PDB file of C-alpha atoms in Angstrom:
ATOM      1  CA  UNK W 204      28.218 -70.481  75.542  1.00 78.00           C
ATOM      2  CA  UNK W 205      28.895 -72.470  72.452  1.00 78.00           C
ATOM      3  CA  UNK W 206      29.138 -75.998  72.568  1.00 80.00           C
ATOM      4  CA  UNK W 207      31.358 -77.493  70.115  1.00 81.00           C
ATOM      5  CA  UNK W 208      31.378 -81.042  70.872  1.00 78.00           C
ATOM      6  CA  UNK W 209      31.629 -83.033  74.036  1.00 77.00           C
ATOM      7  CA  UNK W 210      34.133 -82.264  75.599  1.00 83.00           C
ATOM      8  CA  UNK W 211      34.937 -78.827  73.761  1.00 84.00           C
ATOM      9  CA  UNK W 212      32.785 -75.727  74.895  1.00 80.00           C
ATOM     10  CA  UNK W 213      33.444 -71.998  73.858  1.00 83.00           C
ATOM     11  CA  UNK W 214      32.662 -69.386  76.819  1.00 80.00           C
ATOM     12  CA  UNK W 215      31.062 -66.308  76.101  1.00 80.00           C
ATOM     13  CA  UNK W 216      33.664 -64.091  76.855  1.00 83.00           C
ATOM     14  CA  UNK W 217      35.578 -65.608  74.225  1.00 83.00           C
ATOM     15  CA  UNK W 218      33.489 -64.642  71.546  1.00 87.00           C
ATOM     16  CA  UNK W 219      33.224 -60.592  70.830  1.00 89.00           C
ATOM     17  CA  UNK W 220      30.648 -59.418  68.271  1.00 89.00           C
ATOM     18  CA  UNK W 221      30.335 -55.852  66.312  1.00 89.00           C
ATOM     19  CA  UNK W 222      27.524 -54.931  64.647  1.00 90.00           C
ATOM     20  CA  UNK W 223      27.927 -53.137  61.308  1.00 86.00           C
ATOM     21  CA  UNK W 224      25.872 -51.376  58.473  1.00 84.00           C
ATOM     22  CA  UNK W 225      25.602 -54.725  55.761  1.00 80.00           C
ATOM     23  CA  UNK W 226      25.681 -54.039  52.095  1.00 78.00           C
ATOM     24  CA  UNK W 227      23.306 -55.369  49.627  1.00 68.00           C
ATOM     25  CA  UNK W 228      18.859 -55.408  49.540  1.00 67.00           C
ATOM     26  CA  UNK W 229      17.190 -53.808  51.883  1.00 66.00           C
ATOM     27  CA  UNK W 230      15.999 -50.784  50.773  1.00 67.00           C
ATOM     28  CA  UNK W 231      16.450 -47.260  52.708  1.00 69.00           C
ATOM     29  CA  UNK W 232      16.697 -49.687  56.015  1.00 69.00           C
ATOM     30  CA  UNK W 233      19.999 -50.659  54.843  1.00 67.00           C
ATOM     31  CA  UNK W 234      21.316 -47.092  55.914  1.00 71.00           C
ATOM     32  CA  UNK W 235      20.241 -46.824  59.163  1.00 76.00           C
ATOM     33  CA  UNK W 236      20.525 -50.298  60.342  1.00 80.00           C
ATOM     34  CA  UNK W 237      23.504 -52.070  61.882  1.00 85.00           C
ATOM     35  CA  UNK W 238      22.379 -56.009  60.610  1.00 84.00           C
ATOM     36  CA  UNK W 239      26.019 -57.057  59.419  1.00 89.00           C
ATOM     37  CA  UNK W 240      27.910 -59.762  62.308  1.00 91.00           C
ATOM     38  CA  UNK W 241      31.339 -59.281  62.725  1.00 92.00           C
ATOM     39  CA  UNK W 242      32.381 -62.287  65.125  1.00 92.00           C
ATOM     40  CA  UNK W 243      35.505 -62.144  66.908  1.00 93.00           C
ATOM     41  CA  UNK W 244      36.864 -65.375  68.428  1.00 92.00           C
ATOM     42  CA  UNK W 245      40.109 -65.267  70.350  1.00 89.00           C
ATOM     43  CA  UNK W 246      41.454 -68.573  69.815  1.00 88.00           C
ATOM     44  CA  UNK W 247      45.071 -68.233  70.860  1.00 88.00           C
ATOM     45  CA  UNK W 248      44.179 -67.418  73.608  1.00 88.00           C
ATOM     46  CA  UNK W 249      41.485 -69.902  74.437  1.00 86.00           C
ATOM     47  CA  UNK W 250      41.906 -72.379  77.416  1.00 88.00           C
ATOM     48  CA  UNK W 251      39.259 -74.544  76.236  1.00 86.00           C
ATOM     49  CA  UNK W 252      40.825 -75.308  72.632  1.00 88.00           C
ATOM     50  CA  UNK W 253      44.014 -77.973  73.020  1.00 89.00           C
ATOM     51  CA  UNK W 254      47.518 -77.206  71.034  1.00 91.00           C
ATOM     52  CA  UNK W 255      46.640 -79.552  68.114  1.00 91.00           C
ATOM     53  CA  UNK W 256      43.493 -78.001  67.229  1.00 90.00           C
ATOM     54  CA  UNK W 257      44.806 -74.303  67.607  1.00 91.00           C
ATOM     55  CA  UNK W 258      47.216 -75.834  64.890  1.00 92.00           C
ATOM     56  CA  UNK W 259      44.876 -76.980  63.058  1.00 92.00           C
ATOM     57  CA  UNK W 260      41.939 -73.994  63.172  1.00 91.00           C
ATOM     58  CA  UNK W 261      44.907 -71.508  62.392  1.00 92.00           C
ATOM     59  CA  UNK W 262      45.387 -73.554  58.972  1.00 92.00           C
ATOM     60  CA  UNK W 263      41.855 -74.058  58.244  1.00 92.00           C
ATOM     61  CA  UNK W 264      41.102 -70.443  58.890  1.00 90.00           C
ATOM     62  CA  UNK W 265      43.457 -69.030  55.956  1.00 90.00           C
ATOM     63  CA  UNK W 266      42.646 -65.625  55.794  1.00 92.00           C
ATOM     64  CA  UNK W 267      40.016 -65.099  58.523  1.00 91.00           C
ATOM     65  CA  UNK W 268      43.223 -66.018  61.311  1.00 92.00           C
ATOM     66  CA  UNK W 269      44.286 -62.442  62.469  1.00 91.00           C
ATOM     67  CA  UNK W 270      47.975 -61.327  63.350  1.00 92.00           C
ATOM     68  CA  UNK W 271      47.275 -61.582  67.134  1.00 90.00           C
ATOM     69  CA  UNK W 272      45.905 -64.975  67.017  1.00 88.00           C
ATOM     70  CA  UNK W 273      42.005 -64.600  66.523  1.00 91.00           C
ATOM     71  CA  UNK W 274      39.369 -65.787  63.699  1.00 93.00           C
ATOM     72  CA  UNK W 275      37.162 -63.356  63.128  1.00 94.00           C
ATOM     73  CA  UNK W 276      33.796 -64.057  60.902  1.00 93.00           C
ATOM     74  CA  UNK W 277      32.116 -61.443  59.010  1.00 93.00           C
ATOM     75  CA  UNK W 278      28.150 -62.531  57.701  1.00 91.00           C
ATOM     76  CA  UNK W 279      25.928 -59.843  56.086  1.00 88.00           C
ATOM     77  CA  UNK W 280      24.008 -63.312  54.408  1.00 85.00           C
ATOM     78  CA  UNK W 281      20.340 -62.040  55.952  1.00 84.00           C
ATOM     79  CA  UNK W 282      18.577 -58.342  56.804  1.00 82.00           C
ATOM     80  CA  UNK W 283      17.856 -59.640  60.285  1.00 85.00           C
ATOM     81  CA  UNK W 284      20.939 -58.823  63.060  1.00 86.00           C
ATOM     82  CA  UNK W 285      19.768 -62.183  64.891  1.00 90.00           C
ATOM     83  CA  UNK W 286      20.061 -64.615  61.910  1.00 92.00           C
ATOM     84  CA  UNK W 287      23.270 -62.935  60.751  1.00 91.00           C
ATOM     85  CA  UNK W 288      24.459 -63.911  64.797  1.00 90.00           C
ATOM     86  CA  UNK W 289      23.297 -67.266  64.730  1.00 93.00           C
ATOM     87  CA  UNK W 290      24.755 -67.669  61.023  1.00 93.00           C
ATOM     88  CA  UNK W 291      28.132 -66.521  62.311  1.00 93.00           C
ATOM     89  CA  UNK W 292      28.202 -68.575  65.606  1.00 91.00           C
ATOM     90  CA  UNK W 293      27.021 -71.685  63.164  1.00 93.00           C
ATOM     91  CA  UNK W 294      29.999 -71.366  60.649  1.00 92.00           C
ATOM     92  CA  UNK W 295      32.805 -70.679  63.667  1.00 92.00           C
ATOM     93  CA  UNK W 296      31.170 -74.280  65.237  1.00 91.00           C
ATOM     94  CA  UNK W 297      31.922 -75.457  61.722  1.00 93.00           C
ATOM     95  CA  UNK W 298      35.093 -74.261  61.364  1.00 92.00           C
ATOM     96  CA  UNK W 299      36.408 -75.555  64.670  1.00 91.00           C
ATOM     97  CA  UNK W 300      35.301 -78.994  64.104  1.00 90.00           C
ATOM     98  CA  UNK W 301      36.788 -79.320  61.445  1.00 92.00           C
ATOM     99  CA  UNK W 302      39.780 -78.322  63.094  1.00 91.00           C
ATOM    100  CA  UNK W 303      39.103 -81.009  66.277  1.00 90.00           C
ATOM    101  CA  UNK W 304      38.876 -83.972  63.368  1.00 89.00           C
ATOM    102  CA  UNK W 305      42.221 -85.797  63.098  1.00 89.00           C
ATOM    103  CA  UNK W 306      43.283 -86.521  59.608  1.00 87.00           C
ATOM    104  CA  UNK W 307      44.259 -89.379  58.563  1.00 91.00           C
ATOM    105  CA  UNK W 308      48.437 -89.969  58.289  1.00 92.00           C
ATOM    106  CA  UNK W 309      48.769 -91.292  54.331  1.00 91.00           C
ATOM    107  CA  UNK W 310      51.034 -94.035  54.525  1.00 93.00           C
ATOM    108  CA  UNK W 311      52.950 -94.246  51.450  1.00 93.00           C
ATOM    109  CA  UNK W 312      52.770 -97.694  49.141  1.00 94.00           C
ATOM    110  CA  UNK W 313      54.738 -99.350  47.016  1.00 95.00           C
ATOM    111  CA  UNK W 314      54.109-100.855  43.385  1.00 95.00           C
ATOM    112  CA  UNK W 315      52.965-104.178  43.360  1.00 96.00           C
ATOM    113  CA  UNK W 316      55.973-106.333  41.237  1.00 96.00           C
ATOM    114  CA  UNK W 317      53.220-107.420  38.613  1.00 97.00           C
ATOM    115  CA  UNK W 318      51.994-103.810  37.847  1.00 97.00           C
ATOM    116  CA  UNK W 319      56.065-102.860  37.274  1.00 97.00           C
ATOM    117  CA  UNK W 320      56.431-105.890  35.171  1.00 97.00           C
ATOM    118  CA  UNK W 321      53.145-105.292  32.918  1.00 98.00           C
ATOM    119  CA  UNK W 322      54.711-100.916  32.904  1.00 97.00           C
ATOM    120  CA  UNK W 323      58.044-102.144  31.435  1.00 97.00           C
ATOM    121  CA  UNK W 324      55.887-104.463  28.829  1.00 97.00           C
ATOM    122  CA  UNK W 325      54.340-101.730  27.485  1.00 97.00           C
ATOM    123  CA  UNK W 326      56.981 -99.510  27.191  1.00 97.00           C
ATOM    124  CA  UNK W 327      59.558-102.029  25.573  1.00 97.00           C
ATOM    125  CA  UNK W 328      55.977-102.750  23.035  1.00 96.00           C
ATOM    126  CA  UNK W 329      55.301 -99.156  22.487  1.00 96.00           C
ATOM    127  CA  UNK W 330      59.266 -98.915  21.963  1.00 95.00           C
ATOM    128  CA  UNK W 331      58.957-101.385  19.153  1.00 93.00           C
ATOM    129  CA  UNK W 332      55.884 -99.438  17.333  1.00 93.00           C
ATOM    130  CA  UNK W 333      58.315 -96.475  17.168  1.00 93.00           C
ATOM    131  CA  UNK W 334      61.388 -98.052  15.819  1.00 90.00           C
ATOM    132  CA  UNK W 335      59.523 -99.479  13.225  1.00 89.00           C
ATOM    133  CA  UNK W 336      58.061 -96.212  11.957  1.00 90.00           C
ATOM    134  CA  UNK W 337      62.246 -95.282  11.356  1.00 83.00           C
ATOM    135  CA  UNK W 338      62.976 -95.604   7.407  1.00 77.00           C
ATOM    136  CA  UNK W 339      65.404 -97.491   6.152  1.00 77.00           C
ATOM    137  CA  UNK W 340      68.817 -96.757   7.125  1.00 75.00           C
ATOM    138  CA  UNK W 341      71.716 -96.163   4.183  1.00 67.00           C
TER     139      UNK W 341
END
């Protein structure tokens, strides 16, 4: 079980893992050795993840978001099969809290009537500058 947050908890069944040769150090080990994490979460389909955050995970997810609705997390960071597991079930906690955090609706201002006023100055002054560079006309 993976507990997100408070009230958000991800079951085990959820979550499917393959195990696959990783690329990179590790000598002649690195051929007969399966230390690479491929993490599997099915999150369209997951009762304990509400609407918003599905919304949410699917935009945060960019690339890792699969076709049938699942985020799947590859890590092949360590030679050790149990640190490249906990790495993998670390970032996918990540990943969906960032998704549970609600960002902030941007409300849209206005300019204030002194900082149009002091705009229009300047560009009526730097108008000026530039008509007097003009040479006398015939």
């Amino acid at each position: 079980m993976l507990q997100i947050d408070d009230r958000i908890t991800i079951e085990d069944w959820e979550l499917t893992e393959q195990f696959t040769r990783a690329s990179g150090p590790g000598g002649q080990n690195v051929n007969k050795v399966s230390t690479a994490v491929e993490l599997r979460f099915e999150a369209e389909r997951s009762p304990n993840l509400p609407d918003p955050v599905k919304r949410r995970l699917r935009r945060l997810a960019g690339r890792r978001w699969t076709n049938d609705g699942a985020v799947v997390i590859f890590v092949q960071d360590t030679r050790h099969q149990p640190r490249n597991r906990e790495i993998a079930r670390e970032r996918l906690a990540e990943l969906i809290r960032a998704a549970v955090h609600v960002p902030k609706r941007r409300v849209p201002t206005k300019p204030t009537k002194g900082s149009v006023r002091r705009r229009l100055e300047a560009k009526k002054q730097r108008g000026e500058v530039k008509a007097l560079r003009k040479g006398p006309e015939d």
